[in-house]
PDB file of C-alpha atoms and ligand atoms in Angstrom:
ATOM      1  CA  MET A   1       0.012   0.089  -0.027  1.00  0.00           C
ATOM      2  CA  ASN A   2       1.453   3.365  -0.948  1.00  0.00           C
ATOM      3  CA  TRP A   3       0.967   6.830   0.597  1.00  0.00           C
ATOM      4  CA  LEU A   4      -1.823   7.583  -1.866  1.00  0.00           C
ATOM      5  CA  GLU A   5      -3.989   4.664  -0.701  1.00  0.00           C
ATOM      6  CA  LEU A   6      -3.240   5.486   2.981  1.00  0.00           C
ATOM      7  CA  ALA A   7      -4.230   9.175   2.326  1.00  0.00           C
ATOM      8  CA  GLY A   8      -7.445   8.029   0.601  1.00  0.00           C
ATOM      9  CA  ILE A   9      -8.361   5.791   3.508  1.00  0.00           C
ATOM     10  CA  ALA A  10      -7.538   8.428   6.073  1.00  0.00           C
ATOM     11  CA  SER A  11      -9.688  11.039   4.388  1.00  0.00           C
ATOM     12  CA  HIS A  12     -12.700   8.629   4.496  1.00  0.00           C
ATOM     13  CA  LEU A  13     -12.388   8.522   8.310  1.00  0.00           C
ATOM     14  CA  PHE A  14     -12.975  12.203   8.266  1.00  0.00           C
ATOM     15  CA  ALA A  15     -15.402  12.493   5.518  1.00  0.00           C
ATOM     16  CA  PRO A  16     -17.790   9.544   5.243  1.00  0.00           C
ATOM     17  CA  ARG A  17     -18.730   9.002   1.679  1.00  0.00           C
ATOM     18  CA  SER A  18     -22.021  10.104   0.255  1.00  0.00           C
ATOM     19  CA  CYS A  19     -23.217  11.122  -3.294  1.00  0.00           C
ATOM     20  CA  PRO A  20     -22.207  14.769  -3.637  1.00  0.00           C
ATOM     21  CA  LEU A  21     -25.318  15.378  -5.698  1.00  0.00           C
ATOM     22  CA  CYS A  22     -28.233  13.795  -3.644  1.00  0.00           C
ATOM     23  CA  GLY A  23     -26.613  12.963  -0.384  1.00  0.00           C
ATOM     24  CA  GLU A  24     -27.116   9.173  -0.450  1.00  0.00           C
ATOM     25  CA  LEU A  25     -24.751   7.661   1.947  1.00  0.00           C
ATOM     26  CA  GLY A  26     -22.279   4.883   1.111  1.00  0.00           C
ATOM     27  CA  ARG A  27     -21.479   5.822  -2.447  1.00  0.00           C
ATOM     28  CA  PHE A  28     -18.990   8.226  -4.046  1.00  0.00           C
ATOM     29  CA  VAL A  29     -21.664   9.112  -6.405  1.00  0.00           C
ATOM     30  CA  CYS A  30     -24.901   7.163  -6.881  1.00  0.00           C
ATOM     31  CA  GLU A  31     -25.497   5.685 -10.447  1.00  0.00           C
ATOM     32  CA  ASP A  32     -28.679   7.675 -11.027  1.00  0.00           C
ATOM     33  CA  CYS A  33     -26.907  10.936 -10.341  1.00  0.00           C
ATOM     34  CA  LEU A  34     -23.926  10.035 -12.473  1.00  0.00           C
ATOM     35  CA  SER A  35     -26.070   9.081 -15.490  1.00  0.00           C
ATOM     36  CA  THR A  36     -28.099  12.224 -15.129  1.00  0.00           C
ATOM     37  CA  ALA A  37     -24.919  14.266 -14.981  1.00  0.00           C
ATOM     38  CA  LEU A  38     -23.713  12.685 -18.148  1.00  0.00           C
ATOM     39  CA  SER A  39     -27.105  12.527 -19.997  1.00  0.00           C
ATOM     40  CA  ALA A  40     -26.350  15.204 -22.439  1.00  0.00           C
ATOM     41  CA  PRO A  41     -24.567  14.225 -25.697  1.00  0.00           C
ATOM     42  CA  ALA A  42     -20.753  14.283 -25.320  1.00  0.00           C
ATOM     43  CA  PRO A  43     -19.185  17.392 -26.706  1.00  0.00           C
ATOM     44  CA  LEU A  44     -17.618  16.885 -30.200  1.00  0.00           C
ATOM     45  CA  PRO A  45     -13.866  16.080 -30.275  1.00  0.00           C
ATOM     46  CA  ARG A  46     -11.782  19.257 -30.674  1.00  0.00           C
ATOM     47  CA  CYS A  47      -8.155  20.136 -31.509  1.00  0.00           C
ATOM     48  CA  VAL A  48      -6.414  21.571 -28.551  1.00  0.00           C
ATOM     49  CA  ALA A  49      -3.721  23.130 -30.828  1.00  0.00           C
ATOM     50  CA  CYS A  50      -6.077  25.401 -32.722  1.00  0.00           C
ATOM     51  CA  GLY A  51      -9.345  25.084 -30.855  1.00  0.00           C
ATOM     52  CA  GLY A  52     -11.366  23.857 -33.944  1.00  0.00           C
ATOM     53  CA  PRO A  53     -13.075  20.608 -34.430  1.00  0.00           C
ATOM     54  CA  SER A  54     -10.974  17.389 -34.657  1.00  0.00           C
ATOM     55  CA  PRO A  55      -9.723  15.749 -36.955  1.00  0.00           C
ATOM     56  CA  CYS A  56      -8.468  19.156 -37.864  1.00  0.00           C
ATOM     57  CA  VAL A  57      -7.015  20.252 -41.282  1.00  0.00           C
ATOM     58  CA  ARG A  58      -3.714  21.486 -39.783  1.00  0.00           C
ATOM     59  CA  HIS A  59      -3.120  18.836 -37.125  1.00  0.00           C
ATOM     60  CA  GLY A  60      -5.232  15.781 -37.971  1.00  0.00           C
ATOM     61  CA  THR A  61      -5.806  13.867 -34.747  1.00  0.00           C
ATOM     62  CA  ARG A  62      -2.477  14.739 -33.278  1.00  0.00           C
ATOM     63  CA  TYR A  63      -4.076  17.148 -30.630  1.00  0.00           C
ATOM     64  CA  GLU A  64      -7.412  15.539 -30.404  1.00  0.00           C
ATOM     65  CA  LEU A  65      -9.371  16.047 -27.144  1.00  0.00           C
ATOM     66  CA  ARG A  66     -12.415  13.955 -26.217  1.00  0.00           C
ATOM     67  CA  ALA A  67     -14.534  14.714 -23.155  1.00  0.00           C
ATOM     68  CA  LEU A  68     -17.631  13.277 -21.495  1.00  0.00           C
ATOM     69  CA  ALA A  69     -19.428  16.498 -20.676  1.00  0.00           C
ATOM     70  CA  VAL A  70     -19.579  20.261 -20.871  1.00  0.00           C
ATOM     71  CA  HIS A  71     -18.377  21.775 -17.714  1.00  0.00           C
ATOM     72  CA  LYS A  72     -21.542  22.996 -16.222  1.00  0.00           C
ATOM     73  CA  ASP A  73     -24.400  21.907 -13.833  1.00  0.00           C
ATOM     74  CA  ALA A  74     -24.203  18.434 -12.338  1.00  0.00           C
ATOM     75  CA  ALA A  75     -21.149  17.411 -14.329  1.00  0.00           C
ATOM     76  CA  ARG A  76     -19.257  20.591 -13.067  1.00  0.00           C
ATOM     77  CA  GLU A  77     -20.322  19.877  -9.461  1.00  0.00           C
ATOM     78  CA  LEU A  78     -19.206  16.307  -9.604  1.00  0.00           C
ATOM     79  CA  LEU A  79     -15.709  17.325 -11.035  1.00  0.00           C
ATOM     80  CA  LEU A  80     -15.271  20.028  -8.383  1.00  0.00           C
ATOM     81  CA  CYS A  81     -16.175  17.554  -5.676  1.00  0.00           C
ATOM     82  CA  SER A  82     -13.746  14.976  -7.020  1.00  0.00           C
ATOM     83  CA  LYS A  83     -11.026  17.634  -6.988  1.00  0.00           C
ATOM     84  CA  TYR A  84     -11.626  19.267  -3.541  1.00  0.00           C
ATOM     85  CA  GLY A  85     -13.582  16.524  -1.801  1.00  0.00           C
ATOM     86  CA  GLY A  86     -10.567  15.192  -0.240  1.00  0.00           C
ATOM     87  CA  ALA A  87     -10.835  11.540  -1.174  1.00  0.00           C
ATOM     88  CA  GLY A  88      -9.877   9.701  -4.323  1.00  0.00           C
ATOM     89  CA  GLY A  89     -12.847   7.458  -4.700  1.00  0.00           C
ATOM     90  CA  LEU A  90     -15.067   9.847  -6.650  1.00  0.00           C
ATOM     91  CA  ALA A  91     -12.129  10.851  -8.886  1.00  0.00           C
ATOM     92  CA  ARG A  92     -11.547   7.149  -9.516  1.00  0.00           C
ATOM     93  CA  ARG A  93     -15.255   6.500 -10.327  1.00  0.00           C
ATOM     94  CA  LEU A  94     -15.283   9.390 -12.835  1.00  0.00           C
ATOM     95  CA  GLY A  95     -12.061   8.006 -14.331  1.00  0.00           C
ATOM     96  CA  ARG A  96     -13.758   4.735 -14.876  1.00  0.00           C
ATOM     97  CA  GLU A  97     -16.519   6.385 -16.860  1.00  0.00           C
ATOM     98  CA  MET A  98     -13.837   8.125 -18.888  1.00  0.00           C
ATOM     99  CA  ALA A  99     -12.523   4.810 -20.160  1.00  0.00           C
ATOM    100  CA  ARG A 100     -15.442   5.245 -22.763  1.00  0.00           C
ATOM    101  CA  LEU A 101     -13.104   7.834 -24.348  1.00  0.00           C
ATOM    102  CA  ALA A 102     -10.270   5.326 -24.554  1.00  0.00           C
ATOM    103  CA  PRO A 103      -8.775   5.097 -28.110  1.00  0.00           C
ATOM    104  CA  GLU A 104      -9.003   1.890 -30.171  1.00  0.00           C
ATOM    105  CA  GLY A 105      -6.138  -0.471 -30.442  1.00  0.00           C
ATOM    106  CA  GLU A 106      -3.327  -1.880 -28.255  1.00  0.00           C
ATOM    107  CA  GLY A 107      -0.188  -0.509 -26.809  1.00  0.00           C
ATOM    108  CA  TRP A 108      -1.485   2.629 -24.998  1.00  0.00           C
ATOM    109  CA  THR A 109      -0.311   4.148 -21.745  1.00  0.00           C
ATOM    110  CA  VAL A 110      -2.263   6.677 -19.760  1.00  0.00           C
ATOM    111  CA  THR A 111      -0.642   9.490 -18.015  1.00  0.00           C
ATOM    112  CA  THR A 112      -1.913  12.803 -16.421  1.00  0.00           C
ATOM    113  CA  ILE A 113      -1.172  16.475 -16.303  1.00  0.00           C
ATOM    114  CA  PRO A 114       1.159  16.599 -13.342  1.00  0.00           C
ATOM    115  CA  GLU A 115       0.276  18.205 -10.018  1.00  0.00           C
ATOM    116  CA  HIS A 116       1.393  21.727  -9.381  1.00  0.00           C
ATOM    117  CA  SER A 117       4.096  21.750  -6.726  1.00  0.00           C
ATOM    118  CA  HIS A 118       3.182  23.084  -3.482  1.00  0.00           C
ATOM    119  CA  PHE A 119       4.063  22.694   0.184  1.00  0.00           C
ATOM    120  CA  SER A 120       1.686  20.727   2.363  1.00  0.00           C
ATOM    121  CA  VAL A 121       2.176  19.244   5.822  1.00  0.00           C
ATOM    122  CA  PHE A 122      -0.298  16.467   5.082  1.00  0.00           C
ATOM    123  CA  PRO A 123      -0.112  14.191   2.159  1.00  0.00           C
ATOM    124  CA  ARG A 124      -2.848  15.279  -0.247  1.00  0.00           C
ATOM    125  CA  VAL A 125      -4.843  13.251  -2.616  1.00  0.00           C
ATOM    126  CA  PHE A 126      -3.941  14.129  -6.223  1.00  0.00           C
ATOM    127  CA  HIS A 127      -7.306  13.606  -7.869  1.00  0.00           C
ATOM    128  CA  LEU A 128      -5.905  13.156 -11.462  1.00  0.00           C
ATOM    129  CA  GLU A 129      -3.862  10.256 -10.364  1.00  0.00           C
ATOM    130  CA  TRP A 130      -6.946   8.512  -8.976  1.00  0.00           C
ATOM    131  CA  MET A 131      -8.822   9.500 -12.178  1.00  0.00           C
ATOM    132  CA  ALA A 132      -6.139   7.901 -14.151  1.00  0.00           C
ATOM    133  CA  ARG A 133      -6.268   4.789 -12.027  1.00  0.00           C
ATOM    134  CA  GLY A 134     -10.144   4.518 -12.560  1.00  0.00           C
ATOM    135  CA  PHE A 135      -9.484   4.911 -16.295  1.00  0.00           C
ATOM    136  CA  SER A 136      -6.914   2.274 -16.080  1.00  0.00           C
ATOM    137  CA  ASP A 137      -9.221  -0.120 -14.044  1.00  0.00           C
ATOM    138  CA  ALA A 138     -11.965   0.059 -16.643  1.00  0.00           C
ATOM    139  CA  SER A 139      -9.962   0.338 -19.836  1.00  0.00           C
ATOM    140  CA  GLY A 140      -6.987  -1.978 -19.045  1.00  0.00           C
ATOM    141  CA  ILE A 141      -4.671   0.654 -20.254  1.00  0.00           C
ATOM    142  CA  PRO A 142      -1.595   0.972 -17.784  1.00  0.00           C
ATOM    143  CA  ALA A 143      -1.165   4.321 -15.985  1.00  0.00           C
ATOM    144  CA  ARG A 144       2.184   6.001 -15.676  1.00  0.00           C
ATOM    145  CA  SER A 145       3.511   9.278 -14.465  1.00  0.00           C
ATOM    146  CA  LEU A 146       5.504  10.834 -17.268  1.00  0.00           C
ATOM    147  CA  LEU A 147       5.477  14.662 -16.899  1.00  0.00           C
ATOM    148  CA  SER A 148       6.460  17.335 -14.415  1.00  0.00           C
ATOM    149  CA  TRP A 149       6.163  21.117 -14.413  1.00  0.00           C
ATOM    150  CA  THR A 150       9.556  22.734 -15.186  1.00  0.00           C
ATOM    151  CA  ARG A 151       8.828  25.506 -12.613  1.00  0.00           C
ATOM    152  CA  LYS A 152       6.105  27.001 -10.508  1.00  0.00           C
ATOM    153  CA  PHE A 153       3.147  28.292 -12.512  1.00  0.00           C
ATOM    154  CA  VAL A 154      -0.190  29.649 -11.388  1.00  0.00           C
ATOM    155  CA  PRO A 155      -2.571  26.892 -12.033  1.00  0.00           C
ATOM    156  CA  GLN A 156      -4.600  27.593 -15.170  1.00  0.00           C
ATOM    157  CA  LYS A 157      -8.014  27.846 -13.488  1.00  0.00           C
ATOM    158  CA  GLU A 158      -6.640  30.599 -11.361  1.00  0.00           C
ATOM    159  CA  GLN A 159      -5.585  32.781 -14.284  1.00  0.00           C
ATOM    160  CA  PRO A 160      -7.719  35.791 -14.579  1.00  0.00           C
ATOM    161  CA  ASP A 161      -8.649  35.479 -18.242  1.00  0.00           C
ATOM    162  CA  ALA A 162      -8.180  33.355 -21.361  1.00  0.00           C
ATOM    163  CA  ARG A 163      -5.328  35.431 -22.687  1.00  0.00           C
ATOM    164  CA  SER A 164      -3.197  34.821 -19.644  1.00  0.00           C
ATOM    165  CA  ARG A 165      -4.079  31.101 -19.857  1.00  0.00           C
ATOM    166  CA  ARG A 166      -2.804  31.039 -23.374  1.00  0.00           C
ATOM    167  CA  ASP A 167       0.388  32.682 -22.244  1.00  0.00           C
ATOM    168  CA  LEU A 168       1.636  29.448 -20.604  1.00  0.00           C
ATOM    169  CA  PRO A 169       5.260  29.003 -21.650  1.00  0.00           C
ATOM    170  CA  ARG A 170       6.031  26.363 -24.306  1.00  0.00           C
ATOM    171  CA  ASP A 171       8.509  24.745 -21.978  1.00  0.00           C
ATOM    172  CA  CYS A 172       6.348  24.466 -18.957  1.00  0.00           C
ATOM    173  CA  PHE A 173       6.516  20.626 -18.909  1.00  0.00           C
ATOM    174  CA  ALA A 174       9.334  18.211 -18.980  1.00  0.00           C
ATOM    175  CA  CYS A 175       9.314  14.428 -19.440  1.00  0.00           C
ATOM    176  CA  THR A 176      10.328  12.607 -16.330  1.00  0.00           C
ATOM    177  CA  HIS A 177      10.606   9.162 -17.909  1.00  0.00           C
ATOM    178  CA  ASP A 178      11.160   7.450 -21.274  1.00  0.00           C
ATOM    179  CA  VAL A 179       8.066   8.254 -23.241  1.00  0.00           C
ATOM    180  CA  PRO A 180       6.069   5.334 -24.709  1.00  0.00           C
ATOM    181  CA  GLY A 181       4.835   5.603 -28.333  1.00  0.00           C
ATOM    182  CA  LYS A 182       1.137   5.795 -27.775  1.00  0.00           C
ATOM    183  CA  ILE A 183      -0.201   7.974 -24.828  1.00  0.00           C
ATOM    184  CA  VAL A 184      -3.613   8.814 -23.333  1.00  0.00           C
ATOM    185  CA  LEU A 185      -3.170  12.225 -21.802  1.00  0.00           C
ATOM    186  CA  LEU A 186      -5.683  12.752 -19.112  1.00  0.00           C
ATOM    187  CA  ASP A 187      -7.004  16.030 -17.491  1.00  0.00           C
ATOM    188  CA  ASP A 188     -10.026  16.872 -15.473  1.00  0.00           C
ATOM    189  CA  VAL A 189     -11.396  19.839 -17.292  1.00  0.00           C
ATOM    190  CA  SER A 190     -10.026  21.698 -20.255  1.00  0.00           C
ATOM    191  CA  THR A 191     -10.805  25.314 -20.767  1.00  0.00           C
ATOM    192  CA  THR A 192      -8.578  26.913 -23.531  1.00  0.00           C
ATOM    193  CA  GLY A 193      -6.879  23.628 -24.146  1.00  0.00           C
ATOM    194  CA  THR A 194      -3.391  25.289 -23.673  1.00  0.00           C
ATOM    195  CA  THR A 195      -2.285  23.019 -20.871  1.00  0.00           C
ATOM    196  CA  LEU A 196      -3.090  19.836 -22.858  1.00  0.00           C
ATOM    197  CA  GLU A 197      -1.446  21.222 -25.978  1.00  0.00           C
ATOM    198  CA  ARG A 198       1.871  22.174 -23.990  1.00  0.00           C
ATOM    199  CA  ALA A 199       1.840  18.647 -22.395  1.00  0.00           C
ATOM    200  CA  ALA A 200       1.083  16.841 -25.582  1.00  0.00           C
ATOM    201  CA  SER A 201       3.876  18.746 -27.486  1.00  0.00           C
ATOM    202  CA  CYS A 202       6.292  17.842 -24.680  1.00  0.00           C
ATOM    203  CA  LEU A 203       5.305  14.194 -25.041  1.00  0.00           C
ATOM    204  CA  TYR A 204       5.763  14.259 -28.827  1.00  0.00           C
ATOM    205  CA  ALA A 205       9.111  16.002 -28.397  1.00  0.00           C
ATOM    206  CA  GLY A 206      10.022  13.137 -25.890  1.00  0.00           C
ATOM    207  CA  GLY A 207       9.313  10.516 -28.488  1.00  0.00           C
ATOM    208  CA  ALA A 208       5.600   9.780 -28.499  1.00  0.00           C
ATOM    209  CA  LYS A 209       4.184   8.908 -31.841  1.00  0.00           C
ATOM    210  CA  GLU A 210       0.487   9.299 -30.891  1.00  0.00           C
ATOM    211  CA  VAL A 211      -1.126  11.370 -28.189  1.00  0.00           C
ATOM    212  CA  ARG A 212      -4.925  11.378 -27.516  1.00  0.00           C
ATOM    213  CA  CYS A 213      -6.217  13.858 -24.822  1.00  0.00           C
ATOM    214  CA  VAL A 214      -9.158  12.983 -22.654  1.00  0.00           C
ATOM    215  CA  ALA A 215     -10.866  15.162 -20.091  1.00  0.00           C
ATOM    216  CA  PHE A 216     -13.922  14.631 -17.912  1.00  0.00           C
ATOM    217  CA  SER A 217     -15.359  17.985 -19.064  1.00  0.00           C
ATOM    218  CA  VAL A 218     -14.626  20.883 -21.460  1.00  0.00           C
ATOM    219  CA  ALA A 219     -15.548  24.537 -21.064  1.00  0.00           C
ATOM    220  CA  ALA A 220     -18.642  25.490 -23.112  1.00  0.00           C
ATOM    221  CA  ARG A 221     -17.859  27.282 -26.390  1.00  0.00           C
ATOM    222  CA  GLY A 222     -18.218  30.949 -25.591  1.00  0.00           C
TER     223      GLY A 222
HETATM  224 ZN1   ZN B 301     -26.921  10.777  -5.965  1.00  0.00          ZN
HETATM  225 ZN1   ZN B 302      -5.650  21.875 -35.073  1.00  0.00          ZN
END
């Protein structure tokens, strides 16, 4: 058992599990609420390099992003709970659902956008790692950590506007391990797509041949 599992168990002692949408006890999310949250048609695949539909004329499927939901209403609430709720169980459950977005074929590895570095006295649950585990459980695609931030950045969601989000430097990620050829790059929510584009570019530069981005949700087109 690693620290992540211990932290997950410890957090349950302080926060008994219940469905964040209806309050039913004993579940991370109840199946009814989950299917209601995901009942709208999934957003169309987009290209995170240019923001258009995917496959795209310039990039093909090289920067394709697929997501389960638009980031609003119940889908948004579930995602925020998985991020800030303290336990990994909900993130893992959502990750299982995201396995529907897994690409066809063999030989894929799933990895996540890395955690922003920060100081914390208590071991924290990194929800994306749990989400990748759920994705891995349901798809059979092995999960590996492959990326790190090269320095401290203000997390994208805390940037004041879309323009400063797009200003993320091109060298903001580094590969921490040998990069396999086919990678599913997982994030929780994508707004401008810049974070995923930077991470995918880093993986391509590190030797990846195919990268497919998946997110639980994407920002509505504004
Ligand atoms: Zn519920
Ligand atoms: Zn494109």
